[in-house]
PDB file of C-alpha atoms in Angstrom:
ATOM      1  CA  UNK U   1     -18.917 -21.834 -29.512  1.00 49.00           C
ATOM      2  CA  UNK U   2     -21.575 -21.801 -26.802  1.00 56.00           C
ATOM      3  CA  UNK U   3     -19.025 -23.360 -24.454  1.00 53.00           C
ATOM      4  CA  UNK U   4     -17.055 -20.113 -24.536  1.00 63.00           C
ATOM      5  CA  UNK U   5     -19.899 -17.733 -23.710  1.00 70.00           C
ATOM      6  CA  UNK U   6     -19.468 -17.688 -19.931  1.00 69.00           C
ATOM      7  CA  UNK U   7     -15.639 -17.787 -19.934  1.00 68.00           C
ATOM      8  CA  UNK U   8     -15.567 -14.997 -22.520  1.00 69.00           C
ATOM      9  CA  UNK U   9     -18.042 -12.896 -20.531  1.00 76.00           C
ATOM     10  CA  UNK U  10     -15.984 -13.289 -17.365  1.00 73.00           C
ATOM     11  CA  UNK U  11     -12.767 -12.461 -19.190  1.00 71.00           C
ATOM     12  CA  UNK U  12     -14.417  -9.373 -20.686  1.00 76.00           C
ATOM     13  CA  UNK U  13     -15.498  -8.316 -17.190  1.00 76.00           C
ATOM     14  CA  UNK U  14     -11.896  -8.700 -15.984  1.00 75.00           C
ATOM     15  CA  UNK U  15     -10.632  -6.682 -18.947  1.00 74.00           C
ATOM     16  CA  UNK U  16     -13.169  -3.909 -18.416  1.00 78.00           C
ATOM     17  CA  UNK U  17     -12.239  -3.755 -14.740  1.00 77.00           C
ATOM     18  CA  UNK U  18      -8.515  -3.531 -15.468  1.00 73.00           C
ATOM     19  CA  UNK U  19      -8.921  -0.908 -18.186  1.00 73.00           C
ATOM     20  CA  UNK U  20     -11.959   0.973 -16.944  1.00 73.00           C
ATOM     21  CA  UNK U  21     -11.393   1.405 -13.223  1.00 73.00           C
ATOM     22  CA  UNK U  22      -8.156   3.436 -13.542  1.00 73.00           C
ATOM     23  CA  UNK U  23     -10.039   5.819 -15.827  1.00 72.00           C
ATOM     24  CA  UNK U  24     -12.876   6.107 -13.318  1.00 73.00           C
ATOM     25  CA  UNK U  25     -10.555   6.564 -10.342  1.00 76.00           C
ATOM     26  CA  UNK U  26      -9.351  10.022 -11.238  1.00 74.00           C
ATOM     27  CA  UNK U  27      -9.900  13.390  -9.648  1.00 74.00           C
ATOM     28  CA  UNK U  28      -9.055  15.323  -6.515  1.00 80.00           C
ATOM     29  CA  UNK U  29     -11.495  13.275  -4.447  1.00 85.00           C
ATOM     30  CA  UNK U  30      -8.770  10.653  -3.987  1.00 89.00           C
ATOM     31  CA  UNK U  31      -6.600  13.200  -2.186  1.00 89.00           C
ATOM     32  CA  UNK U  32      -9.541  14.194   0.012  1.00 89.00           C
ATOM     33  CA  UNK U  33     -10.650  10.601   0.700  1.00 92.00           C
ATOM     34  CA  UNK U  34      -7.492   8.460   0.520  1.00 94.00           C
ATOM     35  CA  UNK U  35      -8.878   5.555   2.530  1.00 93.00           C
ATOM     36  CA  UNK U  36     -11.924   5.278   0.263  1.00 92.00           C
ATOM     37  CA  UNK U  37      -9.694   5.556  -2.808  1.00 92.00           C
ATOM     38  CA  UNK U  38      -7.434   2.753  -1.542  1.00 93.00           C
ATOM     39  CA  UNK U  39     -10.481   0.582  -0.957  1.00 92.00           C
ATOM     40  CA  UNK U  40     -11.725   1.260  -4.498  1.00 89.00           C
ATOM     41  CA  UNK U  41      -8.347   0.508  -6.103  1.00 89.00           C
ATOM     42  CA  UNK U  42      -7.854  -2.794  -4.320  1.00 90.00           C
ATOM     43  CA  UNK U  43     -11.496  -3.811  -4.722  1.00 88.00           C
ATOM     44  CA  UNK U  44     -10.957  -3.381  -8.465  1.00 86.00           C
ATOM     45  CA  UNK U  45      -7.777  -5.464  -8.254  1.00 85.00           C
ATOM     46  CA  UNK U  46      -9.612  -8.276  -6.455  1.00 86.00           C
ATOM     47  CA  UNK U  47     -12.619  -8.058  -8.796  1.00 85.00           C
ATOM     48  CA  UNK U  48     -10.472  -8.128 -11.929  1.00 81.00           C
ATOM     49  CA  UNK U  49      -8.361 -11.010 -10.664  1.00 80.00           C
ATOM     50  CA  UNK U  50     -11.444 -12.899  -9.511  1.00 81.00           C
ATOM     51  CA  UNK U  51     -13.133 -12.560 -12.891  1.00 79.00           C
ATOM     52  CA  UNK U  52      -9.980 -13.758 -14.661  1.00 78.00           C
ATOM     53  CA  UNK U  53      -9.737 -16.833 -12.415  1.00 77.00           C
ATOM     54  CA  UNK U  54     -13.464 -17.514 -12.778  1.00 77.00           C
ATOM     55  CA  UNK U  55     -13.070 -17.336 -16.563  1.00 74.00           C
ATOM     56  CA  UNK U  56     -10.483 -20.130 -16.479  1.00 72.00           C
ATOM     57  CA  UNK U  57     -12.610 -22.233 -14.109  1.00 74.00           C
ATOM     58  CA  UNK U  58     -15.648 -21.773 -16.350  1.00 71.00           C
ATOM     59  CA  UNK U  59     -13.591 -22.787 -19.401  1.00 69.00           C
ATOM     60  CA  UNK U  60     -12.416 -25.982 -17.675  1.00 69.00           C
ATOM     61  CA  UNK U  61     -15.997 -26.811 -16.657  1.00 70.00           C
ATOM     62  CA  UNK U  62     -17.330 -26.150 -20.169  1.00 65.00           C
ATOM     63  CA  UNK U  63     -14.600 -28.250 -21.764  1.00 62.00           C
ATOM     64  CA  UNK U  64     -15.472 -31.176 -19.523  1.00 62.00           C
ATOM     65  CA  UNK U  65     -19.132 -31.070 -20.538  1.00 61.00           C
ATOM     66  CA  UNK U  66     -18.348 -31.700 -24.211  1.00 58.00           C
ATOM     67  CA  UNK U  67     -20.649 -28.963 -25.512  1.00 57.00           C
ATOM     68  CA  UNK U  68     -20.237 -27.459 -29.004  1.00 56.00           C
ATOM     69  CA  UNK U  69     -16.985 -25.533 -29.128  1.00 54.00           C
ATOM     70  CA  UNK U  70     -15.456 -27.534 -26.298  1.00 60.00           C
ATOM     71  CA  UNK U  71     -12.129 -27.655 -28.168  1.00 57.00           C
ATOM     72  CA  UNK U  72     -11.967 -23.857 -27.896  1.00 61.00           C
ATOM     73  CA  UNK U  73     -12.848 -24.102 -24.215  1.00 58.00           C
ATOM     74  CA  UNK U  74     -10.008 -26.595 -23.714  1.00 58.00           C
ATOM     75  CA  UNK U  75      -7.622 -24.197 -25.466  1.00 62.00           C
ATOM     76  CA  UNK U  76      -8.832 -21.313 -23.310  1.00 58.00           C
ATOM     77  CA  UNK U  77      -8.472 -23.444 -20.192  1.00 59.00           C
ATOM     78  CA  UNK U  78      -4.917 -24.533 -20.999  1.00 56.00           C
ATOM     79  CA  UNK U  79      -3.855 -20.975 -21.804  1.00 62.00           C
ATOM     80  CA  UNK U  80      -5.449 -19.754 -18.577  1.00 59.00           C
ATOM     81  CA  UNK U  81      -3.854 -22.456 -16.434  1.00 58.00           C
ATOM     82  CA  UNK U  82      -0.461 -21.808 -18.027  1.00 58.00           C
ATOM     83  CA  UNK U  83      -0.867 -18.099 -17.348  1.00 60.00           C
ATOM     84  CA  UNK U  84      -1.854 -18.748 -13.738  1.00 58.00           C
ATOM     85  CA  UNK U  85       1.183 -20.973 -13.206  1.00 59.00           C
ATOM     86  CA  UNK U  86       3.424 -18.300 -14.730  1.00 56.00           C
ATOM     87  CA  UNK U  87       1.972 -15.620 -12.441  1.00 56.00           C
ATOM     88  CA  UNK U  88       2.355 -17.799  -9.340  1.00 56.00           C
ATOM     89  CA  UNK U  89       5.940 -18.556 -10.300  1.00 56.00           C
ATOM     90  CA  UNK U  90       6.686 -14.894 -10.910  1.00 52.00           C
ATOM     91  CA  UNK U  91       5.142 -13.825  -7.608  1.00 52.00           C
ATOM     92  CA  UNK U  92       7.054 -16.528  -5.742  1.00 54.00           C
ATOM     93  CA  UNK U  93      10.273 -15.498  -7.438  1.00 54.00           C
ATOM     94  CA  UNK U  94       9.825 -11.785  -6.758  1.00 52.00           C
ATOM     95  CA  UNK U  95       8.338 -11.714  -3.261  1.00 56.00           C
ATOM     96  CA  UNK U  96      11.417 -13.291  -1.675  1.00 54.00           C
ATOM     97  CA  UNK U  97      13.962 -10.854  -3.164  1.00 55.00           C
ATOM     98  CA  UNK U  98      11.695  -7.903  -2.326  1.00 55.00           C
ATOM     99  CA  UNK U  99      11.457  -8.983   1.307  1.00 55.00           C
ATOM    100  CA  UNK U 100      15.202  -9.699   1.442  1.00 53.00           C
ATOM    101  CA  UNK U 101      15.988  -6.233   0.099  1.00 54.00           C
ATOM    102  CA  UNK U 102      13.782  -4.611   2.735  1.00 58.00           C
ATOM    103  CA  UNK U 103      15.316  -6.680   5.532  1.00 57.00           C
ATOM    104  CA  UNK U 104      18.823  -5.877   4.325  1.00 56.00           C
ATOM    105  CA  UNK U 105      18.160  -2.132   4.262  1.00 58.00           C
ATOM    106  CA  UNK U 106      16.747  -2.257   7.798  1.00 58.00           C
ATOM    107  CA  UNK U 107      19.492  -4.559   9.046  1.00 56.00           C
ATOM    108  CA  UNK U 108      22.006  -1.825   8.257  1.00 61.00           C
ATOM    109  CA  UNK U 109      20.370   0.281  10.977  1.00 60.00           C
ATOM    110  CA  UNK U 110      20.395  -2.456  13.627  1.00 58.00           C
ATOM    111  CA  UNK U 111      24.048  -1.982  14.701  1.00 57.00           C
ATOM    112  CA  UNK U 112      23.439   1.709  15.406  1.00 74.00           C
ATOM    113  CA  UNK U 113      20.283   1.199  17.486  1.00 79.00           C
ATOM    114  CA  UNK U 114      20.716   2.984  20.805  1.00 85.00           C
ATOM    115  CA  UNK U 115      17.494   1.975  22.564  1.00 88.00           C
ATOM    116  CA  UNK U 116      14.648  -0.495  22.156  1.00 89.00           C
ATOM    117  CA  UNK U 117      11.447   0.169  24.087  1.00 90.00           C
ATOM    118  CA  UNK U 118       8.594  -2.342  24.203  1.00 90.00           C
ATOM    119  CA  UNK U 119       5.372  -0.371  23.731  1.00 91.00           C
ATOM    120  CA  UNK U 120       3.085  -3.408  23.754  1.00 89.00           C
ATOM    121  CA  UNK U 121       1.754  -3.302  20.209  1.00 90.00           C
ATOM    122  CA  UNK U 122       5.133  -2.354  18.741  1.00 92.00           C
ATOM    123  CA  UNK U 123       8.769  -1.754  19.670  1.00 92.00           C
ATOM    124  CA  UNK U 124      10.121   1.785  19.539  1.00 93.00           C
ATOM    125  CA  UNK U 125      13.694   1.656  18.250  1.00 92.00           C
ATOM    126  CA  UNK U 126      15.910   4.701  18.590  1.00 92.00           C
ATOM    127  CA  UNK U 127      19.021   4.784  16.435  1.00 91.00           C
ATOM    128  CA  UNK U 128      21.826   7.170  15.564  1.00 90.00           C
ATOM    129  CA  UNK U 129      21.671   8.592  12.051  1.00 87.00           C
ATOM    130  CA  UNK U 130      22.527  11.969  10.512  1.00 88.00           C
ATOM    131  CA  UNK U 131      19.217  12.159   8.613  1.00 88.00           C
ATOM    132  CA  UNK U 132      15.813  12.767  10.244  1.00 92.00           C
ATOM    133  CA  UNK U 133      14.165   9.402   9.666  1.00 90.00           C
ATOM    134  CA  UNK U 134      11.121   7.506  10.964  1.00 92.00           C
ATOM    135  CA  UNK U 135      10.299   4.054   9.609  1.00 90.00           C
ATOM    136  CA  UNK U 136       7.401   1.687  10.303  1.00 91.00           C
ATOM    137  CA  UNK U 137       8.583  -1.920  10.114  1.00 88.00           C
ATOM    138  CA  UNK U 138       5.677  -4.414   9.857  1.00 87.00           C
ATOM    139  CA  UNK U 139       5.887  -8.063  10.808  1.00 82.00           C
ATOM    140  CA  UNK U 140       5.172 -10.394  13.700  1.00 85.00           C
ATOM    141  CA  UNK U 141       7.066  -7.982  15.943  1.00 87.00           C
ATOM    142  CA  UNK U 142       6.341  -4.568  14.433  1.00 90.00           C
ATOM    143  CA  UNK U 143       8.720  -1.715  15.076  1.00 91.00           C
ATOM    144  CA  UNK U 144       8.830   2.029  14.645  1.00 93.00           C
ATOM    145  CA  UNK U 145      12.390   3.215  14.116  1.00 92.00           C
ATOM    146  CA  UNK U 146      13.262   6.831  14.917  1.00 94.00           C
ATOM    147  CA  UNK U 147      16.611   8.521  14.347  1.00 92.00           C
ATOM    148  CA  UNK U 148      18.226  10.807  16.896  1.00 92.00           C
ATOM    149  CA  UNK U 149      18.360  13.524  14.230  1.00 93.00           C
ATOM    150  CA  UNK U 150      14.575  13.426  13.935  1.00 94.00           C
ATOM    151  CA  UNK U 151      14.139  13.750  17.694  1.00 94.00           C
ATOM    152  CA  UNK U 152      16.519  16.718  17.716  1.00 94.00           C
ATOM    153  CA  UNK U 153      14.706  18.400  14.833  1.00 95.00           C
ATOM    154  CA  UNK U 154      11.124  18.126  16.083  1.00 94.00           C
ATOM    155  CA  UNK U 155       9.295  19.305  19.162  1.00 94.00           C
ATOM    156  CA  UNK U 156       7.639  16.755  21.422  1.00 93.00           C
ATOM    157  CA  UNK U 157       4.237  17.339  19.837  1.00 92.00           C
ATOM    158  CA  UNK U 158       5.630  17.105  16.321  1.00 95.00           C
ATOM    159  CA  UNK U 159       7.492  13.894  17.148  1.00 96.00           C
ATOM    160  CA  UNK U 160       4.303  12.359  18.527  1.00 95.00           C
ATOM    161  CA  UNK U 161       2.547  13.322  15.294  1.00 95.00           C
ATOM    162  CA  UNK U 162       5.208  11.490  13.274  1.00 96.00           C
ATOM    163  CA  UNK U 163       4.921   8.449  15.555  1.00 96.00           C
ATOM    164  CA  UNK U 164       1.139   8.496  15.097  1.00 96.00           C
ATOM    165  CA  UNK U 165       1.661   8.597  11.321  1.00 96.00           C
ATOM    166  CA  UNK U 166       4.017   5.600  11.376  1.00 96.00           C
ATOM    167  CA  UNK U 167       1.739   3.691  13.744  1.00 96.00           C
ATOM    168  CA  UNK U 168      -1.141   4.275  11.321  1.00 96.00           C
ATOM    169  CA  UNK U 169       0.943   2.515   8.662  1.00 96.00           C
ATOM    170  CA  UNK U 170       1.271  -0.507  10.954  1.00 95.00           C
ATOM    171  CA  UNK U 171      -2.385  -0.550  11.971  1.00 94.00           C
ATOM    172  CA  UNK U 172      -3.579  -0.105   8.395  1.00 94.00           C
ATOM    173  CA  UNK U 173      -1.250  -2.825   7.067  1.00 93.00           C
ATOM    174  CA  UNK U 174      -0.017  -0.367   4.492  1.00 95.00           C
ATOM    175  CA  UNK U 175       3.133  -2.421   3.977  1.00 90.00           C
ATOM    176  CA  UNK U 176       0.995  -5.302   2.703  1.00 89.00           C
ATOM    177  CA  UNK U 177      -0.889  -3.016   0.317  1.00 93.00           C
ATOM    178  CA  UNK U 178       2.362  -1.598  -1.050  1.00 91.00           C
ATOM    179  CA  UNK U 179       3.812  -5.083  -1.509  1.00 88.00           C
ATOM    180  CA  UNK U 180       0.689  -6.195  -3.421  1.00 88.00           C
ATOM    181  CA  UNK U 181       0.872  -3.145  -5.661  1.00 90.00           C
ATOM    182  CA  UNK U 182       4.567  -3.754  -6.343  1.00 87.00           C
ATOM    183  CA  UNK U 183       3.977  -7.423  -7.175  1.00 84.00           C
ATOM    184  CA  UNK U 184       1.036  -6.545  -9.417  1.00 83.00           C
ATOM    185  CA  UNK U 185       3.184  -4.056 -11.329  1.00 85.00           C
ATOM    186  CA  UNK U 186       6.011  -6.588 -11.638  1.00 82.00           C
ATOM    187  CA  UNK U 187       3.648  -9.278 -12.973  1.00 78.00           C
ATOM    188  CA  UNK U 188       1.900  -6.929 -15.416  1.00 79.00           C
ATOM    189  CA  UNK U 189       4.569  -4.470 -16.592  1.00 81.00           C
ATOM    190  CA  UNK U 190       2.771  -4.046 -19.921  1.00 80.00           C
ATOM    191  CA  UNK U 191      -0.384  -2.658 -18.263  1.00 80.00           C
ATOM    192  CA  UNK U 192      -0.361   1.084 -17.464  1.00 84.00           C
ATOM    193  CA  UNK U 193      -3.064   0.389 -14.872  1.00 84.00           C
ATOM    194  CA  UNK U 194      -0.630  -1.715 -12.832  1.00 85.00           C
ATOM    195  CA  UNK U 195       1.867   1.133 -12.615  1.00 89.00           C
ATOM    196  CA  UNK U 196      -0.932   3.568 -11.782  1.00 89.00           C
ATOM    197  CA  UNK U 197      -2.017   1.323  -8.918  1.00 90.00           C
ATOM    198  CA  UNK U 198       1.537   1.253  -7.569  1.00 91.00           C
ATOM    199  CA  UNK U 199       1.927   5.026  -7.760  1.00 92.00           C
ATOM    200  CA  UNK U 200      -1.535   5.643  -6.315  1.00 92.00           C
ATOM    201  CA  UNK U 201      -0.905   3.247  -3.436  1.00 94.00           C
ATOM    202  CA  UNK U 202       2.402   4.918  -2.559  1.00 94.00           C
ATOM    203  CA  UNK U 203       0.678   8.310  -2.296  1.00 94.00           C
ATOM    204  CA  UNK U 204      -2.615   7.242  -0.751  1.00 96.00           C
ATOM    205  CA  UNK U 205      -1.116   5.270   2.137  1.00 97.00           C
ATOM    206  CA  UNK U 206       0.819   8.387   3.156  1.00 96.00           C
ATOM    207  CA  UNK U 207      -2.291  10.560   2.990  1.00 96.00           C
ATOM    208  CA  UNK U 208      -4.367   7.991   4.877  1.00 96.00           C
ATOM    209  CA  UNK U 209      -1.732   7.808   7.629  1.00 96.00           C
ATOM    210  CA  UNK U 210      -1.640  11.621   7.740  1.00 96.00           C
ATOM    211  CA  UNK U 211      -5.389  11.731   8.319  1.00 94.00           C
ATOM    212  CA  UNK U 212      -5.226   9.230  11.183  1.00 94.00           C
ATOM    213  CA  UNK U 213      -2.381  11.118  12.857  1.00 94.00           C
ATOM    214  CA  UNK U 214      -4.116  14.476  12.376  1.00 93.00           C
ATOM    215  CA  UNK U 215      -7.239  13.169  14.118  1.00 91.00           C
ATOM    216  CA  UNK U 216      -5.124  12.057  17.079  1.00 92.00           C
ATOM    217  CA  UNK U 217      -2.729  14.973  17.578  1.00 91.00           C
ATOM    218  CA  UNK U 218      -4.167  17.745  15.420  1.00 90.00           C
ATOM    219  CA  UNK U 219      -3.458  18.704  11.830  1.00 92.00           C
ATOM    220  CA  UNK U 220      -1.231  21.627  12.827  1.00 92.00           C
ATOM    221  CA  UNK U 221       1.260  19.489  14.755  1.00 93.00           C
ATOM    222  CA  UNK U 222       1.660  17.087  11.855  1.00 95.00           C
ATOM    223  CA  UNK U 223       1.780  19.886   9.277  1.00 95.00           C
ATOM    224  CA  UNK U 224       4.608  21.687  11.080  1.00 95.00           C
ATOM    225  CA  UNK U 225       6.481  18.383  11.451  1.00 95.00           C
ATOM    226  CA  UNK U 226       6.143  17.751   7.715  1.00 95.00           C
ATOM    227  CA  UNK U 227       7.364  21.262   6.941  1.00 94.00           C
ATOM    228  CA  UNK U 228      10.411  20.744   9.149  1.00 93.00           C
ATOM    229  CA  UNK U 229      11.160  17.474   7.340  1.00 93.00           C
ATOM    230  CA  UNK U 230      10.665  19.161   3.972  1.00 91.00           C
ATOM    231  CA  UNK U 231      13.184  21.852   4.920  1.00 88.00           C
ATOM    232  CA  UNK U 232      15.699  19.106   5.708  1.00 83.00           C
ATOM    233  CA  UNK U 233      14.940  17.253   2.484  1.00 77.00           C
ATOM    234  CA  UNK U 234      14.018  14.173   4.496  1.00 69.00           C
ATOM    235  CA  UNK U 235      10.543  13.390   3.137  1.00 76.00           C
ATOM    236  CA  UNK U 236       9.620  13.803  -0.553  1.00 79.00           C
ATOM    237  CA  UNK U 237       6.220  15.441  -0.903  1.00 86.00           C
ATOM    238  CA  UNK U 238       6.132  16.502   2.755  1.00 90.00           C
ATOM    239  CA  UNK U 239       5.499  20.174   1.966  1.00 90.00           C
ATOM    240  CA  UNK U 240       2.535  19.321  -0.268  1.00 92.00           C
ATOM    241  CA  UNK U 241       1.091  17.049   2.413  1.00 93.00           C
ATOM    242  CA  UNK U 242       1.386  19.874   4.954  1.00 93.00           C
ATOM    243  CA  UNK U 243      -0.547  22.194   2.633  1.00 93.00           C
ATOM    244  CA  UNK U 244      -3.232  19.525   2.251  1.00 93.00           C
ATOM    245  CA  UNK U 245      -3.612  19.135   6.018  1.00 92.00           C
ATOM    246  CA  UNK U 246      -4.011  22.875   6.513  1.00 88.00           C
ATOM    247  CA  UNK U 247      -6.424  23.102   3.596  1.00 83.00           C
ATOM    248  CA  UNK U 248      -9.070  20.892   5.173  1.00 73.00           C
ATOM    249  CA  UNK U 249     -12.152  23.024   5.592  1.00 49.00           C
ATOM    250  CA  UNK U 250     -13.125  21.357   8.860  1.00 54.00           C
ATOM    251  CA  UNK U 251     -10.397  20.311  11.247  1.00 59.00           C
ATOM    252  CA  UNK U 252     -11.471  18.042  14.076  1.00 64.00           C
ATOM    253  CA  UNK U 253     -10.332  18.527  17.635  1.00 61.00           C
ATOM    254  CA  UNK U 254      -7.512  16.099  18.506  1.00 70.00           C
ATOM    255  CA  UNK U 255      -8.799  12.858  20.004  1.00 70.00           C
ATOM    256  CA  UNK U 256      -5.572  12.153  21.856  1.00 72.00           C
ATOM    257  CA  UNK U 257      -2.790   9.654  21.354  1.00 74.00           C
ATOM    258  CA  UNK U 258      -2.733   6.048  22.510  1.00 76.00           C
ATOM    259  CA  UNK U 259      -0.449   5.668  25.520  1.00 72.00           C
ATOM    260  CA  UNK U 260       2.011   3.613  23.464  1.00 72.00           C
ATOM    261  CA  UNK U 261       2.794   6.662  21.310  1.00 77.00           C
ATOM    262  CA  UNK U 262       3.513   9.090  24.133  1.00 76.00           C
ATOM    263  CA  UNK U 263       7.104  10.355  24.294  1.00 74.00           C
TER     264      UNK U 263
END
């Protein structure tokens, strides 16, 4: 069975990563350091996936060498390759419908767009809607969509804070991270860690974007904007995020907004 030593060790490393990291990544520090927490979560995802792939590659290599236990290595290799093909097929089958659903939901807003402003790095789209809404739309031509109700609800400074938050989503490629977490959860529905990654990603990208916006416009502007949205029921968790922003022991002086975000 010597042929299985390296593949088994790599598979064990993948298993320990998948099961152990979610246990290690607990505590309030994630709320205080969301960017670091995101990095740790996705580093664990890459490490676990890399070890699993390396285990299959090592099994194929060991089987080809004809060492003792090579039949077991061949079995391991075939199971691993079959699993990889199944995962690729599942990802291919799910990514398209997910993207289509997102495009469809955004396409519903296109007919009620009232203004499109080219801001260089993104397009600011104003649209008529009864709910106070701001949406970052990633892609080759990124957009930030803002409803007229949101502009009526917020002051100029608060609106700029919301724009800074949405722009941070675009700059941080948070849409990609959320898509990866969703696909991971869909491929591994039997693993609690996959669902924890999805839920953690959904929260942490919001907190990370809050921190970027707070550094640009000030925590108070963003906190009051979040409170206004919470009062309107337009942003789940907004009130808690406002409390978090005000609870920072050291609040930096605003660095100022990029010109593209000025309104």
